[in-house]
Amino acid sequence: MSLQTKLRKKHNTIVETEKRKSQIRILLLLHRVVVVVTQHAKAAAERHAHRTHNTHNMSFLRSNCKR
């Protein structure tokens, strides 16, 4: 194996790992956003349920969040 192909392979693996890292970073960010949004939605629904005493709505929301 020549030096050039070795270098090319090394470069390719570095590029691949960088791609993977950025993908993971994006996924983590998305996950964090989803978690925050669902928590906000849950809190708002709970506040709303307390105000209107609508317990059916809450159980429906809870069962949907678990899925």
CSV table of C-alpha atoms in Angstrom, one decimal:
chain,number,residue,atom,x,y,z
A,1,MET,CA,0.0,0.0,0.0
A,2,SER,CA,1.5,3.3,-1.0
A,3,LEU,CA,1.7,6.3,1.3
A,4,GLN,CA,-0.9,8.2,-0.8
A,5,THR,CA,-3.6,5.5,-0.4
A,6,LYS,CA,-2.8,5.3,3.4
A,7,LEU,CA,-3.2,9.1,3.7
A,8,ARG,CA,-6.4,9.0,1.6
A,9,LYS,CA,-7.9,6.2,3.8
A,10,LYS,CA,-6.9,8.1,7.0
A,11,HIS,CA,-8.5,11.3,5.6
A,12,ASN,CA,-11.7,9.4,4.7
A,13,THR,CA,-12.0,7.9,8.1
A,14,ILE,CA,-11.5,11.4,9.7
A,15,VAL,CA,-14.2,12.8,7.4
A,16,GLU,CA,-16.6,10.0,8.3
A,17,THR,CA,-16.1,10.4,12.0
A,18,GLU,CA,-16.6,14.2,11.7
A,19,LYS,CA,-19.8,13.5,9.8
A,20,ARG,CA,-21.0,11.1,12.4
A,21,LYS,CA,-20.2,13.5,15.2
A,22,SER,CA,-22.1,16.3,13.5
A,23,GLN,CA,-25.1,13.9,12.9
A,24,ILE,CA,-25.1,12.9,16.6
A,25,ARG,CA,-24.9,16.6,17.7
A,26,ILE,CA,-27.9,17.4,15.5
A,27,LEU,CA,-29.8,14.4,16.8
A,28,LEU,CA,-29.1,15.4,20.4
A,29,LEU,CA,-30.2,19.0,19.8
A,30,LEU,CA,-33.4,17.7,18.2
A,31,HIS,CA,-34.0,15.4,21.1
A,32,ARG,CA,-33.5,18.2,23.6
A,33,VAL,CA,-35.9,20.4,21.7
A,34,VAL,CA,-38.5,17.7,21.5
A,35,VAL,CA,-38.2,17.0,25.3
A,36,VAL,CA,-38.5,20.7,26.1
A,37,VAL,CA,-41.5,21.1,23.9
A,38,THR,CA,-43.3,18.0,25.3
A,39,GLN,CA,-42.6,19.2,28.8
A,40,HIS,CA,-44.1,22.6,28.1
A,41,ALA,CA,-47.1,21.0,26.4
A,42,LYS,CA,-47.6,18.7,29.4
A,43,ALA,CA,-47.3,21.6,31.9
A,44,ALA,CA,-49.7,23.8,29.9
A,45,ALA,CA,-52.2,20.9,29.6
A,46,GLU,CA,-52.0,20.3,33.3
A,47,ARG,CA,-52.6,24.0,34.1
A,48,HIS,CA,-55.5,24.0,31.7
A,49,ALA,CA,-56.9,20.8,33.2
A,50,HIS,CA,-56.7,22.3,36.7
A,51,ARG,CA,-58.5,25.4,35.5
A,52,THR,CA,-61.3,23.6,33.7
A,53,HIS,CA,-61.3,20.4,35.8
A,54,ASN,CA,-61.2,18.4,32.6
A,55,THR,CA,-59.6,15.1,33.7
A,56,HIS,CA,-60.6,13.2,30.5
A,57,ASN,CA,-58.4,15.6,28.4
A,58,MET,CA,-55.4,15.0,30.7
A,59,SER,CA,-55.6,11.2,30.6
A,60,PHE,CA,-55.9,11.4,26.8
A,61,LEU,CA,-52.8,13.6,26.6
A,62,ARG,CA,-50.8,11.3,29.0
A,63,SER,CA,-51.5,8.2,27.0
A,64,ASN,CA,-50.4,10.0,23.8
A,65,CYS,CA,-47.2,11.2,25.3
A,66,LYS,CA,-46.1,7.7,26.4
A,67,ARG,CA,-46.2,6.4,22.8
